Amino acid sequence: MNRYIAEGAGTALLVFLGVGGAVFGLAQLGAVGVALAFGLALLALAYAIGPVSGCHVNPAVTVGMLLARRITPVEAGVYVVAQVAGGIVGMGVIRLVAAAGGVTMQVNGANGYGERINAAGAFLLEVILTFMLVLVYLMVTRRNEVYGFDGLAIGLTLALVTLVGITLTGTSVNPARSIGPAVFGGWTALSQVWLFILAPLVGGALAALVPPLLREPETPTANEPPSEELW
């Protein structure tokens, strides 16, 4: 149960800190600042909850871990439910802070397409950026935990892909991050959120195909029993 609570709370914090950076301070922080807000938030979460749940905080990462046989289908399903709920809560808290504090929201935080990139381009962009993020998760970790310098690579990768896509789609690479703002963002955000759910899941699934091609098969050491198949 602890891992599911960690995923829900972690996703809520990622959305609050990352999306909140744009909602409350895009004009002051700029694209680089918002990208760093996302990356630093994930880096901190990786060290805080990585040993507990793997710090997916992202259904696309969970799909990659599932296809890599590091978690079971049941675990993956509960992870995704917790992440989506966390994304909605995180955006709800942003709205609450804005309303209670009399703060004008600079953007609504939702991902979108149509102004600077069309749907086809947005889909391809999100697939590629998510592929990169999930591939780093799978390559720097061995099972479903984050230790040592793993978190640094993961956090910096999120900052990088956010910086690449932020001026075009707002950078999703995370269905839970997109669903939360879309719930509060009105009809346009809701009508476009399908792309920011589907494209990251495709990118995460494609990333799971790569590690077996790059890594030698794992062999247990003398003091380590063979890992059990999950399913």
Phi, psi and omega in degrees: 000325182302322183293326181286322175297319179298319180294317179295311180294321180296319179293320177300318180291321178299315179293315181299315184282318182283303178295323178300326177300322179283315183297317185266340189211027181303317182296325182276320184275326185074178182298321181295317180296318179293320177299319178293325178299314177297311184296316180292325177297315180292323178300313179297318180294326180300321179280332182282314185240359179304316178290345182270307188238353187091354178051053174291307184042034188192117179302330179294320176294319179298319176298318178298317178294323178296312181291336175276002176065035178261344173222162180273163177301321179296314178301317180299318180298316180290322176305311184296318178300315180297320181294315180295317177299318179296320178298319179293318179297316181301317179289326177298321179292322176302312179298321180295315179299317180298316181290315183290327184266358182066035183265133176278123179285125183286328174218165180272355175085354183278148172282155181195170177216167178119328181274311183244351180206143180275178186297318181297316179295319179297319180298311181297317179300313182294324176298313183295313182295320179291320176307314180298313182297312184290324177300318178297316175308310186289329183277328183270346178250161180251324178234231181244039177227157178242122181223165173056229182275003179305315184297326180295314179296318182294313180296316180293327178293318177298319177300318181296309184291329176295318180297323181293318188259354191296326182279350182256309182237354189086356181056107173267286188050018187197104181304323181294323178295329181276322183296317181305302178297327181295324179301325182259359192264001179093181188297318182299314179297317180293323182288340182255353187293338179306320182295323184275000168264310186289312184300313177298324178295321176295315179298319178295320179294318179295323180298328181293343180281342191274314184308320178299337179278341186253338185254148169285148177303139180287135175239134182292147175281176182298330183260006184236120180291154178301143178289145181275145175293140182279327182197000000 
